[in-house]
Coordinates of C-alpha atoms and ligand atoms in Angstrom, one line a residue:
X183 CA -147.2 -5.6 -303.5
X184 CA -149.0 -7.9 -305.7
X185 CA -152.9 -7.8 -305.9
X186 CA -154.7 -5.4 -303.7
X187 CA -157.6 -5.7 -301.9
X188 CA -160.5 -4.0 -303.7
X189 CA -164.0 -3.3 -302.2
X190 CA -165.3 -4.3 -305.2
X191 CA -163.8 -7.7 -305.5
X192 CA -166.3 -9.8 -304.1
X193 CA -165.8 -13.4 -304.5
X194 CA -163.9 -12.4 -307.9
X195 CA -160.4 -13.0 -307.9
X196 CA -157.2 -13.3 -310.4
X197 CA -156.1 -16.8 -309.6
X198 CA -155.3 -17.7 -313.4
X199 CA -154.1 -21.2 -313.7
X200 CA -152.6 -21.9 -317.0
X201 CA -149.7 -22.8 -319.3
X202 CA -147.8 -19.4 -318.1
X203 CA -148.6 -20.4 -314.1
X204 CA -147.3 -23.9 -315.0
X205 CA -144.1 -22.5 -316.7
X206 CA -143.4 -20.1 -313.5
X207 CA -144.0 -22.8 -311.2
X208 CA -141.4 -25.2 -312.7
X209 CA -139.1 -22.5 -312.6
X210 CA -139.6 -22.1 -309.3
X211 CA -139.3 -25.7 -308.7
X212 CA -136.1 -26.4 -310.8
X213 CA -134.6 -23.2 -309.3
X214 CA -134.1 -21.8 -312.7
X215 CA -133.2 -18.4 -310.8
X216 CA -131.7 -20.0 -307.9
X217 CA -133.6 -18.2 -304.9
X218 CA -134.1 -14.8 -306.4
X219 CA -138.2 -13.9 -306.6
X220 CA -140.1 -14.6 -309.8
X221 CA -140.2 -10.7 -311.1
X222 CA -142.6 -9.6 -314.0
X223 CA -143.4 -6.3 -315.9
X224 CA -146.6 -4.5 -317.5
X225 CA -144.8 -2.2 -320.0
X226 CA -147.2 -0.4 -322.1
X227 CA -146.0 2.1 -324.4
X228 CA -147.7 5.6 -323.1
X229 CA -149.2 6.5 -326.4
X230 CA -152.5 6.2 -325.5
X231 CA -155.2 5.2 -322.9
X232 CA -155.3 1.3 -321.7
X233 CA -158.1 -0.9 -323.0
X234 CA -159.6 -4.1 -321.9
X235 CA -156.7 -5.8 -324.1
X236 CA -154.4 -3.9 -321.6
X237 CA -156.4 -5.5 -318.5
X238 CA -155.9 -9.0 -319.4
X239 CA -152.0 -8.5 -319.7
X240 CA -152.0 -6.6 -316.5
X241 CA -154.2 -9.7 -314.7
X242 CA -151.5 -12.1 -316.2
X243 CA -148.6 -10.0 -315.2
X244 CA -149.7 -9.3 -311.9
X245 CA -151.5 -12.3 -310.5
X246 CA -149.3 -14.9 -312.0
X247 CA -146.5 -13.1 -310.0
X248 CA -148.2 -12.8 -306.8
X249 CA -149.4 -16.4 -307.1
X250 CA -145.9 -17.4 -306.4
X251 CA -145.0 -14.5 -303.8
X252 CA -142.9 -12.6 -306.8
X253 CA -143.2 -9.0 -307.9
X254 CA -144.3 -7.0 -310.6
X255 CA -143.3 -3.5 -312.0
X256 CA -144.9 -1.1 -314.2
X257 CA -142.4 0.0 -316.9
X258 CA -143.1 2.5 -319.7
X259 CA -141.8 1.6 -322.9
X260 CA -141.1 5.3 -323.9
X261 CA -138.9 4.8 -327.0
X262 CA -140.9 6.7 -329.5
X263 CA -140.8 10.2 -328.4
X264 CA -143.0 11.7 -331.0
X265 CA -146.2 9.7 -330.2
X266 CA -146.0 9.4 -326.4
X267 CA -147.1 12.1 -323.9
X268 CA -147.2 12.6 -320.1
X269 CA -151.2 12.5 -320.2
X270 CA -151.2 8.7 -321.1
X271 CA -148.3 8.1 -318.4
X272 CA -150.9 9.4 -315.7
X273 CA -153.7 7.7 -317.0
X274 CA -152.1 4.8 -317.1
X275 CA -151.0 4.5 -313.7
X276 CA -154.8 5.6 -312.6
X277 CA -156.3 2.9 -314.7
X278 CA -153.8 0.1 -313.5
X279 CA -154.8 1.0 -309.7
X280 CA -158.4 1.3 -310.5
X281 CA -158.5 -2.5 -311.7
X282 CA -156.8 -3.0 -308.4
X283 CA -153.1 -3.6 -308.6
X284 CA -150.1 -1.8 -307.6
X285 CA -146.6 -2.1 -308.9
X286 CA -143.3 -2.9 -307.1
X287 CA -141.3 -0.2 -309.1
X288 CA -142.3 2.5 -311.4
X289 CA -139.8 2.3 -314.1
X290 CA -139.0 3.9 -317.7
X291 CA -137.1 2.6 -320.7
X292 CA -136.1 6.2 -320.9
X293 CA -134.2 5.6 -317.8
X294 CA -132.0 2.9 -319.4
X295 CA -131.0 5.0 -322.3
X296 CA -127.5 5.8 -321.0
X297 CA -126.9 2.1 -320.3
X298 CA -128.3 1.0 -323.6
X299 CA -125.8 3.3 -325.3
X300 CA -123.0 1.8 -323.0
X301 CA -124.4 -1.6 -324.6
X302 CA -124.4 -0.7 -328.1
X303 CA -120.9 0.4 -328.1
X304 CA -120.0 -3.0 -326.7
X305 CA -121.8 -4.7 -329.5
X306 CA -120.1 -2.6 -332.2
X307 CA -116.8 -3.4 -330.4
X308 CA -117.5 -6.8 -330.4
X309 CA -118.3 -6.5 -334.3
X310 CA -121.8 -7.1 -333.6
X311 CA -123.2 -3.9 -334.6
X312 CA -122.7 -1.4 -337.6
X313 CA -123.9 2.1 -338.4
X314 CA -125.7 1.7 -341.9
X315 CA -126.2 4.7 -344.5
X316 CA -129.0 3.2 -346.4
X317 CA -132.1 5.0 -346.5
X318 CA -134.8 3.4 -344.9
X319 CA -136.7 2.4 -348.3
X320 CA -133.3 0.9 -349.4
X321 CA -132.9 -1.2 -346.2
X322 CA -136.6 -2.7 -346.9
X323 CA -135.5 -3.6 -350.3
X324 CA -132.2 -5.1 -349.0
X325 CA -134.2 -7.0 -346.2
X326 CA -135.8 -9.3 -348.7
X327 CA -139.0 -11.1 -348.3
X328 CA -140.6 -14.5 -346.2
X329 CA -139.5 -16.3 -349.6
X330 CA -136.3 -14.5 -350.4
X331 CA -133.2 -14.0 -348.4
X332 CA -131.7 -10.5 -347.8
X333 CA -128.8 -8.7 -348.9
X334 CA -125.8 -7.5 -347.3
X335 CA -125.7 -3.5 -346.7
X336 CA -122.5 -2.3 -348.7
X337 CA -121.8 -0.6 -345.1
X338 CA -121.8 -4.0 -343.5
X339 CA -118.1 -4.3 -343.1
X340 CA -117.1 -0.9 -342.0
X341 CA -114.3 -1.7 -339.3
X342 CA -114.8 -1.1 -335.5
X343 CA -113.2 2.2 -335.6
X344 CA -115.3 3.8 -338.4
X345 CA -118.7 2.4 -336.6
X346 CA -117.5 3.8 -333.3
X347 CA -117.0 7.4 -334.6
X348 CA -120.3 7.4 -336.8
X349 CA -122.1 6.1 -334.0
X350 CA -120.8 8.9 -331.7
X351 CA -121.7 11.8 -333.9
X352 CA -124.9 10.1 -334.4
X353 CA -125.7 10.5 -330.8
X354 CA -123.7 13.9 -330.7
X355 CA -126.7 15.2 -333.7
X356 CA -124.1 15.6 -336.5
X357 CA -126.5 14.0 -339.0
X358 CA -130.2 14.6 -339.8
X359 CA -133.2 12.5 -339.1
X360 CA -133.3 9.0 -341.3
X361 CA -129.8 9.8 -342.5
X362 CA -128.1 6.7 -340.6
X363 CA -129.2 3.6 -338.4
X364 CA -127.0 1.4 -336.0
X365 CA -127.7 -2.4 -337.1
X366 CA -127.1 -5.7 -335.4
X367 CA -124.9 -7.4 -337.6
X368 CA -126.6 -11.0 -337.1
X369 CA -127.7 -13.0 -340.4
X370 CA -129.1 -11.3 -343.7
X371 CA -130.3 -14.9 -345.1
X372 CA -132.0 -15.7 -341.5
X373 CA -135.7 -17.3 -342.4
X374 CA -136.7 -14.9 -339.5
X375 CA -136.9 -11.5 -340.9
X376 CA -136.4 -10.0 -337.5
X377 CA -133.1 -11.3 -337.6
X378 CA -132.0 -9.6 -340.9
X379 CA -129.7 -7.1 -339.2
X380 CA -132.4 -5.2 -337.1
X381 CA -132.1 -1.6 -336.9
X382 CA -131.0 -0.7 -333.0
X383 CA -131.0 3.0 -333.0
X384 CA -132.4 5.7 -335.2
X385 CA -131.8 9.5 -335.6
X386 CA -134.7 11.5 -334.3
X387 CA -134.3 14.8 -333.5
X388 CA -137.1 15.2 -331.4
X389 CA -138.2 16.0 -327.6
X390 CA -139.1 13.3 -325.4
X391 CA -141.5 13.8 -322.5
X392 CA -138.9 12.8 -320.0
X393 CA -135.6 13.3 -321.5
X394 CA -136.3 16.6 -323.2
X395 CA -133.6 16.8 -325.9
X396 CA -130.5 15.1 -324.2
X397 CA -130.8 12.3 -326.9
X398 CA -131.5 12.5 -330.7
X399 CA -130.9 8.8 -331.2
X400 CA -133.6 6.6 -330.1
X401 CA -133.5 2.5 -329.1
X402 CA -135.9 0.5 -331.3
X403 CA -138.7 -1.3 -329.3
X404 CA -136.3 -4.9 -330.0
X405 CA -133.2 -3.1 -328.6
X406 CA -134.7 -1.8 -325.4
X407 CA -137.6 -4.4 -324.5
X408 CA -135.3 -7.4 -323.5
X409 CA -132.2 -5.3 -321.8
X410 CA -135.0 -3.3 -320.0
X411 CA -136.2 -6.6 -318.7
X412 CA -133.0 -7.6 -318.0
X413 CA -131.9 -4.4 -316.0
X414 CA -134.8 -5.2 -314.0
X415 CA -134.0 -8.8 -313.4
X416 CA -137.6 -9.6 -314.9
X417 CA -137.4 -13.5 -315.0
X418 CA -140.9 -13.8 -317.0
X419 CA -141.5 -11.4 -319.7
X420 CA -145.1 -12.0 -320.9
X421 CA -146.5 -10.5 -323.7
X422 CA -149.0 -11.1 -326.6
X423 CA -148.4 -13.5 -329.4
X424 CA -147.3 -10.8 -332.1
X425 CA -144.1 -10.6 -330.4
X426 CA -143.3 -14.8 -330.9
X427 CA -141.2 -13.8 -333.8
X428 CA -139.2 -11.4 -331.9
X429 CA -138.3 -13.9 -329.5
X430 CA -135.0 -14.8 -331.0
X431 CA -133.9 -11.5 -331.2
X432 CA -134.7 -10.8 -327.6
X433 CA -132.5 -13.9 -326.8
X434 CA -129.7 -12.8 -329.3
X435 CA -129.6 -9.3 -327.5
X436 CA -129.3 -11.2 -324.0
X437 CA -126.7 -13.6 -325.1
X438 CA -124.6 -11.2 -326.9
X439 CA -124.4 -8.8 -324.0
X440 CA -124.0 -11.5 -321.6
X441 CA -127.1 -9.9 -319.4
X442 CA -129.5 -11.3 -316.8
X443 CA -131.1 -14.1 -318.6
X444 CA -135.0 -12.8 -318.7
X445 CA -137.3 -15.2 -320.8
X446 CA -140.1 -13.6 -323.0
X447 CA -143.1 -16.1 -323.2
X448 CA -146.5 -15.2 -325.1
X449 CA -150.0 -15.8 -324.7
X450 CA -152.9 -14.8 -327.0
X451 CA -154.2 -11.2 -327.4
X452 CA -157.5 -10.6 -326.5
X453 CA -160.1 -9.7 -329.0
X454 CA -163.8 -9.2 -328.1
X455 CA -166.6 -9.2 -330.5
X456 CA -168.3 -5.7 -331.7
X457 CA -164.9 -4.1 -330.0
X458 CA -161.9 -2.3 -331.4
X459 CA -158.7 -3.2 -329.1
X460 CA -155.8 -1.1 -331.1
X461 CA -154.9 2.3 -329.5
X462 CA -153.7 3.7 -332.6
X463 CA -157.5 3.0 -334.1
X464 CA -158.7 4.4 -330.5
X465 CA -156.8 7.6 -331.1
X466 CA -158.4 7.9 -334.6
X467 CA -162.0 7.8 -333.0
X468 CA -160.8 10.2 -330.4
X469 CA -159.0 12.7 -333.0
X470 CA -161.9 12.5 -335.6
X471 CA -164.3 13.0 -332.8
X472 CA -166.4 10.1 -333.5
X473 CA -166.6 9.6 -329.9
X474 CA -166.2 12.6 -326.9
X475 CA -163.2 11.6 -325.9
X476 CA -160.9 8.5 -324.5
X477 CA -163.2 8.1 -321.7
X478 CA -166.7 8.0 -324.0
X479 CA -168.4 5.4 -322.2
X480 CA -168.7 3.1 -325.6
X481 CA -164.8 3.2 -325.6
X482 CA -163.5 -0.1 -324.8
X483 CA -160.9 1.8 -322.7
X484 CA -160.8 1.2 -319.0
X485 CA -161.7 4.8 -318.5
X486 CA -164.5 4.4 -320.9
X487 CA -165.9 1.2 -319.3
X488 CA -165.4 2.7 -315.8
X489 CA -167.5 5.8 -317.0
X490 CA -170.1 3.3 -318.2
X491 CA -170.2 1.7 -314.9
X492 CA -168.0 -1.2 -315.3
X493 CA -166.3 -2.5 -312.3
X494 CA -162.8 -3.5 -311.7
X495 CA -164.0 -7.0 -310.0
X496 CA -166.2 -7.7 -313.2
X497 CA -163.2 -7.1 -315.5
X498 CA -161.1 -9.3 -313.9
X499 CA -163.7 -12.0 -313.7
X500 CA -163.9 -11.8 -317.5
X501 CA -160.4 -11.5 -318.4
X502 CA -159.7 -14.7 -316.1
X503 CA -162.4 -16.7 -317.5
X504 CA -161.7 -16.0 -321.0
X505 CA -158.2 -17.8 -320.4
X506 CA -155.0 -17.7 -322.0
X507 CA -154.2 -20.1 -325.1
X508 CA -151.5 -20.2 -327.5
X509 CA -153.6 -18.9 -330.4
X510 CA -155.6 -15.9 -331.0
X511 CA -159.1 -16.4 -331.0
X512 CA -162.6 -13.9 -330.4
X513 CA -164.3 -13.7 -327.1
X514 CA -168.4 -12.7 -327.4
X515 CA -169.0 -9.2 -325.7
X516 CA -172.0 -11.1 -324.3
X517 CA -169.4 -12.9 -322.1
X518 CA -168.0 -9.5 -320.8
X519 CA -171.5 -8.2 -320.2
X520 CA -172.6 -11.2 -318.4
X521 CA -169.7 -10.9 -315.7
X522 CA -170.9 -7.5 -315.4
X523 CA -174.6 -8.0 -315.0
X524 CA -173.6 -10.6 -312.6
X525 CA -171.7 -8.3 -310.4
X526 CA -174.2 -5.5 -310.8
X527 CA -177.2 -7.9 -309.5
X528 CA -175.6 -8.5 -306.5
X529 CA -174.6 -4.8 -305.7
X530 CA -177.0 -2.6 -307.4
X531 CA -179.2 -0.3 -305.6
X532 CA -182.5 -0.4 -306.9
X533 CA -184.8 2.5 -308.4
X534 CA -187.7 3.5 -310.0
X535 CA -187.2 5.7 -313.2
X536 CA -189.4 6.3 -316.1
X537 CA -187.7 7.1 -319.3
X538 CA -190.1 8.3 -321.8
X539 CA -193.2 9.0 -319.5
X540 CA -197.0 8.7 -320.0
X541 CA -199.0 10.2 -317.4
X542 CA -201.6 8.3 -315.4
X543 CA -204.3 9.9 -313.4
X544 CA -205.9 7.7 -310.7
X545 CA -209.4 9.1 -310.4
X546 CA -210.6 7.8 -307.3
X547 CA -207.7 8.1 -305.3
X548 CA -207.4 11.2 -302.9
X549 CA -206.3 14.4 -303.9
X550 CA -203.2 15.6 -302.0
X551 CA -199.3 14.5 -300.8
X552 CA -200.5 10.7 -301.3
X553 CA -198.7 8.5 -299.3
X554 CA -195.0 6.6 -299.0
X555 CA -194.5 2.3 -299.9
X556 CA -191.7 0.8 -298.6
X557 CA -189.7 -0.9 -301.3
X558 CA -186.6 -2.9 -300.8
X559 CA -183.2 -1.5 -301.7
X560 CA -181.8 -4.9 -303.0
X561 CA -183.9 -8.1 -303.0
X562 CA -180.7 -10.0 -304.0
X563 CA -179.1 -8.4 -300.6
X564 CA -181.4 -8.5 -297.7
X565 CA -179.0 -6.3 -295.8
X566 CA -179.2 -3.4 -298.2
X567 CA -182.6 -2.3 -296.7
X568 CA -185.5 -0.8 -297.6
X569 CA -186.7 3.1 -298.7
X570 CA -189.8 4.8 -298.7
X571 CA -191.0 6.0 -302.0
X572 CA -193.8 8.4 -302.4
X573 CA -197.0 7.5 -304.2
X574 CA -200.1 10.2 -305.2
X575 CA -202.7 10.4 -307.1
X576 CA -200.9 11.4 -310.8
X577 CA -197.9 8.9 -311.5
X578 CA -195.8 8.3 -314.5
X579 CA -195.6 5.2 -316.4
X580 CA -193.2 4.2 -319.4
X581 CA -195.4 5.0 -322.8
X582 CA -194.2 1.2 -323.8
X583 CA -196.5 -0.1 -320.8
X584 CA -199.5 1.4 -322.3
X585 CA -201.5 0.4 -325.5
X586 CA -204.9 1.8 -326.2
X587 CA -205.0 -1.0 -328.9
X588 CA -203.3 -3.8 -327.5
X589 CA -201.4 -6.3 -329.8
X590 CA -201.7 -9.8 -329.1
X591 CA -200.1 -11.2 -326.0
X592 CA -199.8 -7.6 -324.6
X593 CA -200.3 -8.4 -321.0
X594 CA -199.4 -4.4 -319.7
X595 CA -201.8 -1.6 -319.5
X596 CA -204.7 -1.2 -321.8
X597 CA -208.2 0.2 -321.4
X598 CA -209.9 -2.4 -319.1
X599 CA -207.3 -4.2 -318.4
X600 CA -205.8 -4.4 -314.7
X601 CA -202.1 -4.2 -314.1
X602 CA -199.8 -3.9 -310.7
X603 CA -197.8 -1.0 -310.0
X604 CA -194.9 -2.4 -308.4
X605 CA -194.9 -2.2 -304.5
X606 CA -198.1 0.2 -304.7
X607 CA -201.6 -1.0 -306.3
X608 CA -203.5 -2.8 -308.8
X609 CA -205.0 -0.2 -311.1
X610 CA -207.5 -0.4 -314.2
X611 CA -207.1 1.7 -317.3
X612 CA -210.7 3.4 -317.7
X613 CA -210.1 6.2 -320.9
X614 CA -207.8 8.2 -322.1
X615 CA -206.8 11.9 -322.8
X616 CA -205.6 12.5 -326.5
X617 CA -204.0 15.9 -327.8
X618 CA -205.0 17.4 -331.2
X619 CA -202.9 14.8 -333.3
X620 CA -204.5 11.8 -331.5
X621 CA -201.6 10.7 -329.2
X622 CA -202.6 9.5 -325.9
X623 CA -201.4 12.3 -323.4
X624 CA -203.0 10.9 -320.1
X625 CA -204.8 7.8 -319.1
X626 CA -207.4 7.5 -316.4
X627 CA -207.4 4.9 -314.4
X628 CA -209.1 3.5 -311.1
X629 CA -207.1 1.6 -308.1
X630 CA -208.2 -1.0 -305.6
X631 CA -207.4 0.1 -302.2
X632 CA -207.4 -3.1 -300.9
X633 CA -204.3 -4.0 -302.9
X634 CA -201.7 -1.6 -301.3
X635 CA -198.3 -3.3 -301.5
X636 CA -199.2 -4.8 -304.8
X637 CA -200.6 -7.6 -302.9
X638 CA -203.9 -9.4 -304.7
X639 CA -206.6 -9.0 -302.1
X640 CA -208.7 -11.8 -303.0
X641 CA -206.5 -14.2 -305.0
X642 CA -207.4 -12.6 -308.3
X643 CA -204.2 -12.4 -310.7
X644 CA -202.6 -9.5 -312.9
X645 CA -200.6 -10.7 -315.7
X646 CA -197.8 -7.8 -315.1
X647 CA -196.2 -5.3 -312.8
X648 CA -195.1 -2.1 -314.3
X649 CA -192.6 0.6 -312.6
X650 CA -194.2 4.0 -311.9
X651 CA -193.1 7.4 -310.5
X652 CA -195.0 10.0 -308.7
X653 CA -195.2 13.4 -311.1
X654 CA -195.2 15.3 -308.0
X655 CA -192.2 13.9 -306.7
X656 CA -189.9 13.2 -309.8
X657 CA -186.5 14.3 -310.3
X658 CA -185.7 15.2 -314.0
X659 CA -182.8 13.5 -315.6
X660 CA -180.9 13.1 -318.7
X661 CA -180.3 9.7 -319.6
X662 CA -177.4 8.4 -322.1
X663 CA -178.4 5.2 -323.8
X664 CA -175.4 3.3 -325.0
X665 CA -175.1 0.6 -327.7
X666 CA -172.4 -1.0 -329.5
X667 CA -170.1 1.2 -331.1
X668 CA -169.9 -1.1 -334.4
X669 CA -172.3 -2.6 -336.4
X670 CA -169.9 -5.7 -337.3
X671 CA -168.8 -8.4 -334.7
X672 CA -165.2 -7.7 -336.4
X673 CA -165.3 -3.8 -336.8
X674 CA -161.9 -4.4 -339.2
X675 CA -164.4 -6.1 -341.5
X676 CA -164.6 -3.9 -344.3
X677 CA -164.8 -3.3 -347.8
X678 CA -161.4 -3.1 -350.4
X679 CA -160.2 0.6 -349.7
X680 CA -162.9 1.2 -346.6
X681 CA -162.1 1.1 -342.9
X682 CA -163.3 0.2 -339.8
X683 CA -164.8 3.9 -339.6
X684 CA -167.4 2.6 -341.8
X685 CA -168.7 0.1 -339.4
X686 CA -169.8 2.8 -336.7
X687 CA -173.1 2.4 -335.4
X688 CA -174.9 5.5 -335.9
X689 CA -177.0 4.5 -333.4
X690 CA -174.5 4.2 -330.6
X691 CA -175.9 6.6 -328.2
X692 CA -179.6 7.7 -327.6
X693 CA -180.1 10.9 -325.6
X694 CA -183.3 11.1 -323.5
X695 CA -183.7 14.4 -322.3
X696 CA -186.6 14.4 -319.7
X697 CA -186.5 11.0 -318.0
X698 CA -188.2 11.0 -314.7
X699 CA -186.9 9.3 -311.1
X700 CA -188.0 8.6 -308.1
X701 CA -186.6 11.2 -305.5
X702 CA -184.2 8.7 -303.5
X703 CA -182.3 8.7 -307.0
X704 CA -181.3 12.4 -306.8
X705 CA -178.8 11.6 -304.0
X706 CA -177.2 9.0 -306.5
X707 CA -173.4 8.7 -305.6
X708 CA -170.7 8.8 -308.6
X709 CA -169.2 5.4 -308.8
X710 CA -172.3 3.6 -307.2
X711 CA -174.1 1.2 -309.3
X712 CA -177.9 1.5 -309.8
X713 CA -180.7 -0.4 -311.3
X714 CA -183.7 0.9 -312.7
X715 CA -186.3 -1.7 -312.4
X716 CA -187.6 -3.2 -315.3
X717 CA -185.0 -0.5 -317.4
X718 CA -181.3 -1.5 -316.7
X719 CA -178.1 -0.8 -314.7
X720 CA -176.9 2.9 -314.8
X721 CA -174.5 5.1 -313.0
X722 CA -174.0 8.7 -312.4
X723 CA -172.1 10.5 -315.4
X724 CA -169.5 13.0 -314.5
X725 CA -171.4 15.6 -316.4
X726 CA -173.9 15.6 -313.5
X727 CA -174.2 19.0 -311.8
X728 CA -176.5 19.5 -309.1
X729 CA -179.2 21.2 -311.1
X730 CA -179.2 18.5 -313.8
X731 CA -178.7 14.9 -313.0
X732 CA -176.7 12.4 -316.0
X733 CA -176.8 9.1 -316.1
X734 CA -175.4 6.5 -318.1
X735 CA -176.9 3.3 -319.2
X736 CA -174.2 0.5 -318.3
X737 CA -176.2 -2.4 -319.7
X738 CA -179.8 -3.6 -320.1
X739 CA -180.8 -6.5 -317.9
X740 CA -181.3 -8.9 -320.5
X741 CA -178.6 -11.2 -320.7
X742 CA -178.0 -13.2 -323.9
X743 CA -174.7 -15.0 -322.5
X744 CA -176.3 -18.0 -321.1
X745 CA -178.1 -18.8 -324.4
X746 CA -175.1 -18.3 -326.6
X747 CA -172.8 -20.9 -324.1
X748 CA -175.8 -23.2 -324.2
X749 CA -175.8 -22.9 -328.0
X750 CA -171.8 -23.3 -328.3
X751 CA -172.3 -26.3 -325.6
X752 CA -174.7 -28.1 -328.0
Ligands
ATP843 P1 -152.3 -1.4 -328.9 O1 -152.2 -2.2 -330.2 O2 -153.8 -1.3 -328.8 O3 -151.6 -0.3 -329.1 P2 -149.9 -2.2 -327.7 O4 -149.7 -3.8 -327.7 O5 -149.2 -1.8 -328.8 O6 -151.5 -2.2 -327.9 P3 -148.5 -1.9 -325.4 O7 -148.7 -0.5 -324.9 O8 -147.2 -2.0 -326.4 O9 -149.5 -1.6 -326.6 O10 -148.9 -3.1 -324.9 C1 -148.6 -3.3 -323.3 C2 -148.5 -4.7 -323.0 O11 -150.2 -5.2 -323.2 C3 -147.9 -5.7 -323.9 O12 -147.3 -6.6 -323.3 C4 -148.9 -6.0 -324.8 O13 -148.4 -7.5 -325.0 C5 -150.1 -6.4 -323.9 N1 -151.4 -6.0 -324.7 C6 -152.1 -5.1 -325.7 N2 -153.1 -5.4 -326.0 C7 -153.5 -6.7 -326.0 C8 -154.5 -7.4 -325.8 N3 -155.5 -6.9 -326.7 N4 -154.8 -8.7 -325.2 C9 -153.6 -9.0 -324.1 N5 -152.7 -8.3 -324.0 C10 -152.3 -6.9 -324.9
MG844 MG1 -147.0 -1.8 -328.9

């Protein structure tokens, strides 16, 4: 199966057209692989949760295969038992499905350990691999540098018989970790360091999350990846640019084993400003409790973005728009936010919520239960219908929407000034009540009954419209406001001896303890987007319980992307 239909997809779809799709189309046209279907794979290592960089690789591998009727496998590249866990295997599958994709086959590199071992023996017999007793440090010294050729290991010319014997005993567990390795015999003077007799196997007496204690030698990434592709008849193995230098080695193993000729093609890694896309560093944030977990809404993981209220359709649209190239670049985070706002604006149900409440009493409004006003659920979508919102004599407005002494150009509520309460009435502030410290705790107003629905009765204009919530009908909620997790566009930009941790934004999370929401929001559903009018886009957090609602701010309403784009274009 290729791209799954997804109710959040809307008009956004993955149809990447670029050098990768051209290359595949060309191979189809010239029948490079005969009549075989185009086969791709997404190959995560289960050593962490997927992040939005992986979403790019997923959209490309699944999307490009789907374009030509091809297929995509999910393959776990599980060759590092010490760092890998079942928890990651599970979360990765959940996240790929959430993004809207489903795989043809679920595979594991560890399923191929037996075959890889047989192939290693073939290379030894062909005189193309040898057991080396040098230590890891010595191997590094012998490898040389970019400007200096490497030197042959003293063990390089062992006989085939001795190599076969030692390799078998490595497998049987006769030697301690790190005492020996199996290396490919290629060329110590190669200008490409990856070709200087790369290590194929190391000894590691470690339990694997799938194979248990069956193996105590494990293949290196370079020895496992291409052959795994080949076993699965992968035609196009697309990966990010850092693997470009490994491509000659990828080919060398396939050619010297004479197996299915998978081809590796590289594309640029996704980097986003103010965002860290490295599982290792994200793990560090989790382990050091700088965030609440892999799914902390400030994390760029797919699980974090989901909890924050980001949607699969917007992520796919963003990744597609960011495009592919052959050099790494940096994408503005505002672009991601722009795609997300676009999607939320179309779909989010509106509601009124006051984050920092100030009480307003409308002195000439009747006491009692008040009345209902009719409000559109989503002005962008007439089919979304309307709802009834209770209005009464006492309401909450935002503290920021009132100033006793208004600064210049302040058009919201202040003594003697008239404003519109959204969908309700015009009110005019008359006087204030203060606490002992001189803070305004209550504003007394009058209203114009003729302005019901927020319409001007006589053509007189008010300069601003503010939102409100009836005090006696309000529901309380915790609201979590998120800002960027890092203060620098490049979180890795730090002083000598420092680290990305120095760039963590100490104000990335603001907790609002007692926001006041219109009653319809008490029925908010997990996974649904809401727009708190004039405030931002929000979603219900899984921490919510019936007695206490918890909302996450997905994004504020302000979209700065158009401006950035215009500047770049001019
Ligand atoms: P990280 O450095 O975050 O651990 P990784 O590359 O080691 O990432 P893998 O699990 O090995 O993570 O990646 C699976 C696939 O996802 C690889 O093919 C890799 O090329 C691709 N990938 C990872 N990060 C990005 C990114 N930022 N942009 C595009 N593709 C990526
Ligand atoms: Mg990796």
